[in-house]
CSV table of C-alpha atoms (C1' of nucleotides) in Angstrom, one decimal:
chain,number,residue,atom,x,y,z
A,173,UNK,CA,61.0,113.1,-10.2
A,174,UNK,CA,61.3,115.0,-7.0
A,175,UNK,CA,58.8,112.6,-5.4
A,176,UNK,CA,60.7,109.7,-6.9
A,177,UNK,CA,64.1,111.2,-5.5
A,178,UNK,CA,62.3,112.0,-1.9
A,179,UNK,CA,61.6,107.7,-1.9
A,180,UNK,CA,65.3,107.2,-2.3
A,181,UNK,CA,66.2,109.5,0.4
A,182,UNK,CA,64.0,107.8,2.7
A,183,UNK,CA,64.6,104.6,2.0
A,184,UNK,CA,68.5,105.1,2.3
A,185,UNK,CA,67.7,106.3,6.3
A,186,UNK,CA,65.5,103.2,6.9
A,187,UNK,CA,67.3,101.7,10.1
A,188,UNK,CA,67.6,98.0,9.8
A,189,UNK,CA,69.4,97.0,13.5
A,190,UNK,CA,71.1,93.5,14.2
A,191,UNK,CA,68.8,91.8,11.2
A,192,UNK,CA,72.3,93.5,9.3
A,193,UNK,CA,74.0,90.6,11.2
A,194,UNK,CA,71.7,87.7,10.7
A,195,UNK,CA,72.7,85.0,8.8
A,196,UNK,CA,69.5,84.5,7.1
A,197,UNK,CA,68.6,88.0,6.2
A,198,UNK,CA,72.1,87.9,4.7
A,199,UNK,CA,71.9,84.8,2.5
A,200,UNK,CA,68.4,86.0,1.3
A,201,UNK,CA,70.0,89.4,0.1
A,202,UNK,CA,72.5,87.7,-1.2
A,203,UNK,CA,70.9,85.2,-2.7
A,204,UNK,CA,68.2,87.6,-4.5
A,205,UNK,CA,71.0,89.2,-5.9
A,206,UNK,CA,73.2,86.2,-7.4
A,207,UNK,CA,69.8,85.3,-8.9
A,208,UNK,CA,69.3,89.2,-10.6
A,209,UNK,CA,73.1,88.6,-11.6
A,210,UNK,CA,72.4,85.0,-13.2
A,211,UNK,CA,69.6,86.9,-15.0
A,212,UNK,CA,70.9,89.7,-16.4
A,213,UNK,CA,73.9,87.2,-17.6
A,214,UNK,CA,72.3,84.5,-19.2
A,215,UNK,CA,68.6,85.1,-19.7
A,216,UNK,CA,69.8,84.5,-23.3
A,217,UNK,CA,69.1,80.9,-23.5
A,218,UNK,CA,65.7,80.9,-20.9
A,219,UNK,CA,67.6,78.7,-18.7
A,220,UNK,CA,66.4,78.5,-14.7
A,221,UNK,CA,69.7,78.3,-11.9
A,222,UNK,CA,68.2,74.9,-10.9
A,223,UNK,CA,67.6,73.4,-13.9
A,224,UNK,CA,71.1,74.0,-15.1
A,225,UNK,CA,72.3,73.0,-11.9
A,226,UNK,CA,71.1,69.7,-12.8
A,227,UNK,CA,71.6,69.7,-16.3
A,228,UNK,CA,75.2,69.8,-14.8
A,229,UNK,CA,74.7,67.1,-12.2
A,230,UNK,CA,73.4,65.0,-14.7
A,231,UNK,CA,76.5,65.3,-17.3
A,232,UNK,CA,78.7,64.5,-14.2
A,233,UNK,CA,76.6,61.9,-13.0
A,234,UNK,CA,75.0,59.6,-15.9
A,235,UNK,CA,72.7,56.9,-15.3
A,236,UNK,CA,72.0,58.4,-11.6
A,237,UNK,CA,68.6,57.6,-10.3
A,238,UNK,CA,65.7,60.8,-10.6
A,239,UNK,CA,65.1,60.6,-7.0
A,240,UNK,CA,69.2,60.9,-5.9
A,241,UNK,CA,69.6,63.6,-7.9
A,242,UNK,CA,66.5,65.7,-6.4
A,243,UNK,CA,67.7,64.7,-2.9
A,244,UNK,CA,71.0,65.9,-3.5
A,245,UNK,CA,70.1,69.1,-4.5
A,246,UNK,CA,66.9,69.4,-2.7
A,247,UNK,CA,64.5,69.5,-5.3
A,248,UNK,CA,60.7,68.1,-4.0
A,249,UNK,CA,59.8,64.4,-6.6
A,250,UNK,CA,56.8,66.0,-7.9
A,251,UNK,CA,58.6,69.4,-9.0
A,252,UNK,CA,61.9,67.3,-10.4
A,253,UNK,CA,59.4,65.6,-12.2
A,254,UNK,CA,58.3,68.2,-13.9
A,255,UNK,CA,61.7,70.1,-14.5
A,256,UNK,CA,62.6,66.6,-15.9
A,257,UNK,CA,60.1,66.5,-18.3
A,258,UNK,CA,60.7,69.8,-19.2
A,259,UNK,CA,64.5,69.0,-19.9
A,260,UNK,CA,63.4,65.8,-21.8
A,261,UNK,CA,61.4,68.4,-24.3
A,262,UNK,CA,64.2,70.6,-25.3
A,263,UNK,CA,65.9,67.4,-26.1
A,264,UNK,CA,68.6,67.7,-22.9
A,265,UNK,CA,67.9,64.8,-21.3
A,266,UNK,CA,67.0,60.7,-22.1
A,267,UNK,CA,65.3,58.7,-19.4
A,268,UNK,CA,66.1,55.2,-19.6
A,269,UNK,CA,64.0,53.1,-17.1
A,270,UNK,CA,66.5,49.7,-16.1
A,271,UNK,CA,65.3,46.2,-16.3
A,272,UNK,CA,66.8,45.4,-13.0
A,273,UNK,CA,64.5,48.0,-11.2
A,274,UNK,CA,61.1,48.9,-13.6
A,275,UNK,CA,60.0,51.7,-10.8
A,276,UNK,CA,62.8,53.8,-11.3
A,277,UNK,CA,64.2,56.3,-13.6
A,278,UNK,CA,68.2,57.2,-15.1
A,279,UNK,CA,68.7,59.9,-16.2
A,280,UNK,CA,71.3,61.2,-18.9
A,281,UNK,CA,72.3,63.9,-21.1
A,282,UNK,CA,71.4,64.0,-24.9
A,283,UNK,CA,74.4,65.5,-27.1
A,284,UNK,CA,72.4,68.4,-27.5
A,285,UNK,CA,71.9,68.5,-23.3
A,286,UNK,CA,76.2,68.5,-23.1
A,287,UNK,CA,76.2,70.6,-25.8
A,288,UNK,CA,74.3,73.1,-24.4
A,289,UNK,CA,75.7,72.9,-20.9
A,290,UNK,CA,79.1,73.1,-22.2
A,291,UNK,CA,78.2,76.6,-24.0
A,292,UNK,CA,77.4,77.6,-20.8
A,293,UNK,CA,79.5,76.6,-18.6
A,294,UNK,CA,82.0,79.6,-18.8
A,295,UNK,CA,78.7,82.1,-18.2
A,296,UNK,CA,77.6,80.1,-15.4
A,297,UNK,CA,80.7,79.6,-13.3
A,298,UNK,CA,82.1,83.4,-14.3
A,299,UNK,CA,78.5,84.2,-12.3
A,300,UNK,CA,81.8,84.5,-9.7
A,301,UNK,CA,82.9,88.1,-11.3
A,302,UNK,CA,79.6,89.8,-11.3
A,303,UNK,CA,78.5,88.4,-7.9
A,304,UNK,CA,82.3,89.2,-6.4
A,305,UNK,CA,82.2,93.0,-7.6
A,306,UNK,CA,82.5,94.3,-4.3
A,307,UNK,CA,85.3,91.7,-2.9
A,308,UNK,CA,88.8,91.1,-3.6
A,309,UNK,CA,89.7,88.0,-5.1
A,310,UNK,CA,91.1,86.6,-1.8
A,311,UNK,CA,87.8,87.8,0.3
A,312,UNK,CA,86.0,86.0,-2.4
A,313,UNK,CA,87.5,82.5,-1.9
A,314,UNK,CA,87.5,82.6,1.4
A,315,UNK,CA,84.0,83.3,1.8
A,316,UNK,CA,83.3,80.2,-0.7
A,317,UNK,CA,86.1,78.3,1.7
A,318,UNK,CA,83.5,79.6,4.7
A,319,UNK,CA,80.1,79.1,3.3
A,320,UNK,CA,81.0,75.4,2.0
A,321,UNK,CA,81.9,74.3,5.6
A,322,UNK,CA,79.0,76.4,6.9
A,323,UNK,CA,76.8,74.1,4.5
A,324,UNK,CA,79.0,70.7,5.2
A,325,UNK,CA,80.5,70.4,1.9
A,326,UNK,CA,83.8,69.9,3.8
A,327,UNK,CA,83.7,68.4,6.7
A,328,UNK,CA,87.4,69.7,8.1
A,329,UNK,CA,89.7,72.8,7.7
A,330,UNK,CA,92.0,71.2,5.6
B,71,UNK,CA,65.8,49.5,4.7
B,72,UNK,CA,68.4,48.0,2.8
B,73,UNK,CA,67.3,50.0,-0.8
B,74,UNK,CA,66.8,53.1,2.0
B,75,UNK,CA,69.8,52.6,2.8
B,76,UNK,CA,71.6,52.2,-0.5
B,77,UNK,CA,69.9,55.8,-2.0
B,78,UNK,CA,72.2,57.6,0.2
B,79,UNK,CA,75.2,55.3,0.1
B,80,UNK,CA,74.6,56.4,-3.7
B,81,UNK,CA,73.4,60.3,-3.3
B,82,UNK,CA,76.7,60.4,-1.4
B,83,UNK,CA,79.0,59.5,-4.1
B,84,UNK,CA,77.2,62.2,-6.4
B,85,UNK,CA,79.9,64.5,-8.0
B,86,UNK,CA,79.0,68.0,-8.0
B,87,UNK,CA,82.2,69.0,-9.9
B,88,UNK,CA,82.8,72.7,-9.7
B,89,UNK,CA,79.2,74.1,-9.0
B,90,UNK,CA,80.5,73.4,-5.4
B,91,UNK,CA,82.7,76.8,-5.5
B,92,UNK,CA,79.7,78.6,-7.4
B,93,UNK,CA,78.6,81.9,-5.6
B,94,UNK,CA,75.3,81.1,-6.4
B,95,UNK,CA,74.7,77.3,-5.7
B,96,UNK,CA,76.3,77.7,-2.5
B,97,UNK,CA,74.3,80.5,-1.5
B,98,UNK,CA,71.1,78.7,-2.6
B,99,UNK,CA,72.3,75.4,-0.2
B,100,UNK,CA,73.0,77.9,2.9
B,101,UNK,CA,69.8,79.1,2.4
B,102,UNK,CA,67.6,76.4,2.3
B,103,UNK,CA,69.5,75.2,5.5
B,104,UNK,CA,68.7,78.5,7.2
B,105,UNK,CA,64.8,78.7,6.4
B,106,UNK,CA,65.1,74.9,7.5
B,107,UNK,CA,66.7,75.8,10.8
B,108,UNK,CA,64.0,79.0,11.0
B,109,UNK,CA,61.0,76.6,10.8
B,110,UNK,CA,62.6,74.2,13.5
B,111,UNK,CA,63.2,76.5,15.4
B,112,UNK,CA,60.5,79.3,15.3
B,113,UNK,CA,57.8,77.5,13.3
B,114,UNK,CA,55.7,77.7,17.0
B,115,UNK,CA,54.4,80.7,16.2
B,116,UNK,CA,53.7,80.3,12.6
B,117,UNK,CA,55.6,83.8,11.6
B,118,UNK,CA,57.5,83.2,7.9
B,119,UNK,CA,61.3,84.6,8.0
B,120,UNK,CA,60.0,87.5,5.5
B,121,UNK,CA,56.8,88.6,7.6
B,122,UNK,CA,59.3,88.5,10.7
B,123,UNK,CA,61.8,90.9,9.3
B,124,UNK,CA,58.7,93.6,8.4
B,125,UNK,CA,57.3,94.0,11.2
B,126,UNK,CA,61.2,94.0,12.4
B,127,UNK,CA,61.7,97.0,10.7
B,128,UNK,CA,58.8,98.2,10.8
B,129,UNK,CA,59.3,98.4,14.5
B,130,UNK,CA,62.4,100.0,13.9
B,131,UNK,CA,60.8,102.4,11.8
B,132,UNK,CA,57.4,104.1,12.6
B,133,UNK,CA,55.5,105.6,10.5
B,134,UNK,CA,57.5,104.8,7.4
B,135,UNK,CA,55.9,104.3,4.0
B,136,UNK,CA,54.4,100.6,2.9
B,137,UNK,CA,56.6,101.1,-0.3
B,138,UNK,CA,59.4,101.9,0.9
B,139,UNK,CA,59.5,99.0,3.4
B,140,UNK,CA,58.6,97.3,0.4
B,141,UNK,CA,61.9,98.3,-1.6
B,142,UNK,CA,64.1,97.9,1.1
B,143,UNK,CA,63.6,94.0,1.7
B,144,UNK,CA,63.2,93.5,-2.0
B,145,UNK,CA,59.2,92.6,-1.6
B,146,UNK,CA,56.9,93.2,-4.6
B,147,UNK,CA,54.2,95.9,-4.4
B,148,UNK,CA,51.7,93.1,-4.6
B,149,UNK,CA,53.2,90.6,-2.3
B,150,UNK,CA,53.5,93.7,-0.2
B,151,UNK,CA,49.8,94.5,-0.1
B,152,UNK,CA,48.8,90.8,1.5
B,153,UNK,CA,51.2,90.4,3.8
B,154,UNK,CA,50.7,93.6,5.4
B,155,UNK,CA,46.9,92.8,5.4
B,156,UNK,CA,48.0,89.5,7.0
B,157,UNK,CA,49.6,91.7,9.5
B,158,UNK,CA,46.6,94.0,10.1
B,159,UNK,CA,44.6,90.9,10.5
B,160,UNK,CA,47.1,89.0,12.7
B,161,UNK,CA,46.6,92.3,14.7
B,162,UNK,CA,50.3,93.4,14.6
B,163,UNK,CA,50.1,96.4,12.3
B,164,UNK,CA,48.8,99.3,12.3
B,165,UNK,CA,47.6,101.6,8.7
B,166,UNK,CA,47.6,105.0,8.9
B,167,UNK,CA,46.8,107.5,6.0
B,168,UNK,CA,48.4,110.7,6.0
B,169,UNK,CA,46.3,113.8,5.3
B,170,UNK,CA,49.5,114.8,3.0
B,171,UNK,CA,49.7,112.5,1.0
B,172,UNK,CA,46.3,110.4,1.1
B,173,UNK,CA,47.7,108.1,-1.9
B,174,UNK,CA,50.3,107.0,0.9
B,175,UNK,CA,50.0,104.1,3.6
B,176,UNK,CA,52.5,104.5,7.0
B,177,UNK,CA,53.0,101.8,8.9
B,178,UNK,CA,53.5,101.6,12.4
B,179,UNK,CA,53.5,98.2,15.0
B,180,UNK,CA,50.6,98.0,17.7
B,181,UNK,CA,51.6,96.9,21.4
B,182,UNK,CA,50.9,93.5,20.4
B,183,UNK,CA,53.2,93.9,17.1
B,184,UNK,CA,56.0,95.5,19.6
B,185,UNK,CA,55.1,92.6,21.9
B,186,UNK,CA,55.4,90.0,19.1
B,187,UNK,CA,58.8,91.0,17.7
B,188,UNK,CA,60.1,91.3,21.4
B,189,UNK,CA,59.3,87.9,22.1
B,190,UNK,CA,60.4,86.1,19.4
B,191,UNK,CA,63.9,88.9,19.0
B,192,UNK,CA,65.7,86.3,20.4
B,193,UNK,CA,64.8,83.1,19.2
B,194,UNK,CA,65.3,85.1,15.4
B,195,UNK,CA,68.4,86.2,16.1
B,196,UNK,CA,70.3,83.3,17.9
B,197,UNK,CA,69.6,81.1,14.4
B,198,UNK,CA,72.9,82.2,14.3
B,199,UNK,CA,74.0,79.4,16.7
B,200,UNK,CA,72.6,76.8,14.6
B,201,UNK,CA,73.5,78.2,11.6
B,202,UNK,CA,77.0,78.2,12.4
B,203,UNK,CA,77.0,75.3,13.8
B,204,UNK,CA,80.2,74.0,12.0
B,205,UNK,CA,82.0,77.2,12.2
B,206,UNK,CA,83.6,78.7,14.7
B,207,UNK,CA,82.3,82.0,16.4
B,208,UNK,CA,85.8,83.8,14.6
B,209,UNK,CA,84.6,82.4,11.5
B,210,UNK,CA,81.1,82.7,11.7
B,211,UNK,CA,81.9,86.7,12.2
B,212,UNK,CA,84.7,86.8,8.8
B,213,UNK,CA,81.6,85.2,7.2
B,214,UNK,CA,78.6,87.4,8.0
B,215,UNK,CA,81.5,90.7,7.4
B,216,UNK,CA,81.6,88.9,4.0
B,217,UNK,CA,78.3,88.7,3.3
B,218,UNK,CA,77.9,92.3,4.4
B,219,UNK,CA,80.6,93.7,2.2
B,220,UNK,CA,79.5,91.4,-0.5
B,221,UNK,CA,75.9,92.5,-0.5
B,222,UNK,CA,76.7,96.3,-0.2
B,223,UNK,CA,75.4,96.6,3.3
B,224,UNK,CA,79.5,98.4,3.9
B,225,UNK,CA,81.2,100.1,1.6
B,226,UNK,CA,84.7,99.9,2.8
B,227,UNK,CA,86.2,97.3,5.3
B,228,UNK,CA,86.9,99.3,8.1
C,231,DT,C1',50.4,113.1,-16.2
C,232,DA,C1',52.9,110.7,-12.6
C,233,DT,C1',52.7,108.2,-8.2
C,234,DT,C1',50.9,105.0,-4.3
C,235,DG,C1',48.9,101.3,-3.5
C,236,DT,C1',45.4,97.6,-4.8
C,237,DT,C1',43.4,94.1,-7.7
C,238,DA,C1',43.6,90.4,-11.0
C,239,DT,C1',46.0,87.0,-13.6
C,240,DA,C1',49.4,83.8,-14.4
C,241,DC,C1',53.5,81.2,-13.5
C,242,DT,C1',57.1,79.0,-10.5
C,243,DC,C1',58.4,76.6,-6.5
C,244,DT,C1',56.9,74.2,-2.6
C,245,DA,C1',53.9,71.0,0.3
C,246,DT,C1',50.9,67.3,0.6
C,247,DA,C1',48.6,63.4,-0.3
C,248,DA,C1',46.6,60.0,-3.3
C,249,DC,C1',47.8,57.2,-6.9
C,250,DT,C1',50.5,53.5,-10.3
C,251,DA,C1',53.6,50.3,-11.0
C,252,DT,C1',56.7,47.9,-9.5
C,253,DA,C1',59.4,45.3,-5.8
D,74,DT,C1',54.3,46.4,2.8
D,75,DA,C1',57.6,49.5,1.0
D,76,DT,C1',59.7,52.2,-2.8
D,77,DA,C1',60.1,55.3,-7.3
D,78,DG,C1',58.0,58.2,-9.6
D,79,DT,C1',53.6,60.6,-11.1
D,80,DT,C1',49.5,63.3,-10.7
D,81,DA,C1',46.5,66.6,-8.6
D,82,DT,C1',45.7,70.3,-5.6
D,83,DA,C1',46.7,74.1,-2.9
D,84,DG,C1',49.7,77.6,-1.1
D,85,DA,C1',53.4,81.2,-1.1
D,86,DG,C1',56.2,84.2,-3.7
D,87,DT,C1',57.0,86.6,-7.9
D,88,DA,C1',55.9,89.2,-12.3
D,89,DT,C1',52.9,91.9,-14.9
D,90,DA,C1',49.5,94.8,-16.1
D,91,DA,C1',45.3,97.3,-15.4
D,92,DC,C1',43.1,100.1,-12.1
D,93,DA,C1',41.4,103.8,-8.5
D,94,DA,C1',42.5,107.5,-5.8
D,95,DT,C1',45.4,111.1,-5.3
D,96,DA,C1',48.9,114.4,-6.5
DNA sequence: TATTGTTATACTCTATAACTATA
DNA sequence: TATAGTTATAGAGTATAACAATA
């Protein structure tokens, strides 16, 4: 206990210089913790951030192509392949291959895939609240307004 | 060319809906971008942005514990272990055992760790200019203050 | 008994290239 | 030849537990 307390002493002193101001080292604390916080939240239903994500793409995109929706949220072919087939399993998603174009692969959601992303819809979005603890409301949106230009989601200050 | 050519004309009209003012996704997309921009820029010396920031603080920090490091940058005990063997190996780290406590492993930087970490000080820290490329230096500041306050690294804005 | 760090195992994500089937 | 997706393999990072040495 006293040992255990002594560790958290000396890691509190642990001088960390400008890496405090790097942008990456940021985003990677950051990120680490959204992830601990989409965790703790909804570990319930075993569901990965990235395969919701593109559960989600998927019910807002139906009939896309496999390969557009990896590339738009930078997911490598051979994993998407496998988080597809993993999707197709729990009965989320239907691959349809078109006559047009016998290679490729459209994807869409199974009742049971909107069901399920409808149920968690509110839990994934309200991610927001727990992430935000330590902002205001205002500081909150305006560092979403800052990191979607930083990332070119909008490509002017409106 | 043409089908090239028509994949993005179609990735572009993807609808992302409101995962695009999600904490986390957005956080994920900055991330990748800045790993990305830390490989174009720095991959010449074959350092990872994680085996960069030990022996940064590391350098900042003689002589401190291997766990403790360990806690602070959120790196597993295991994961720990290798990369500081990679370290040793690479020549830039130095393991000493205290008489103390012989359980224990300090870690301190040898002149070529000091050397390394000078060299490359810059080049790690200006991936702020191309990460912020599309913000302005004003903004690029509100947004790292952000990330600070929204990480815990300050507990009140000042 | 508890703690520090190591080893071992397994699983996810990533990287790469070879492969198929189409085009 | 080029493209869409798959398969296979290897690597990094993580999670977990068992372990050795020390306290």
């Amino acid at each position: 206990m006293t040992k255990a307390l002594a560790n958290v002493l000396e890691d509190e002193r642990i001088e960390l210089g400008e890496i405090t101001s790097s942008l990456g080292f940021l985003l990677r604390v950051a990120q680490l913790q959204a992830f601990d916080a989409f965790f703790t939240t909804l570990a319930v239903d075993g569901l990965k951030p990235g395969e919701y994500t593109a559960l989600w793409v998927i019910g807002l995109n139906p009939g896309l192509r496999q390969g557009s929706i990896a590339r738009t949220l930078s997911i490598k072919p051979a994993h998407m392949t496998k988080l597809v087939q993993r999707m197709v399993d729990a009965g989320y998603v239907l691959r349809k291959i078109p006559e047009n174009d016998r290679r490729s692969v459209r994807l869409e959601l199974t009742a049971a895939g909107h069901d399920f992303v409808e149920k968690n819809r509110g839990a994934f979005l309200s991610l927001h609240g727990a992430e935000r603890a330590r902002l205001s409301p205002a500081e909150a949106d305006q560092l979403v307004a800052l990191l979607r230009r930083l990332v070119g989601l909008e490509e002017k200050n409106t």
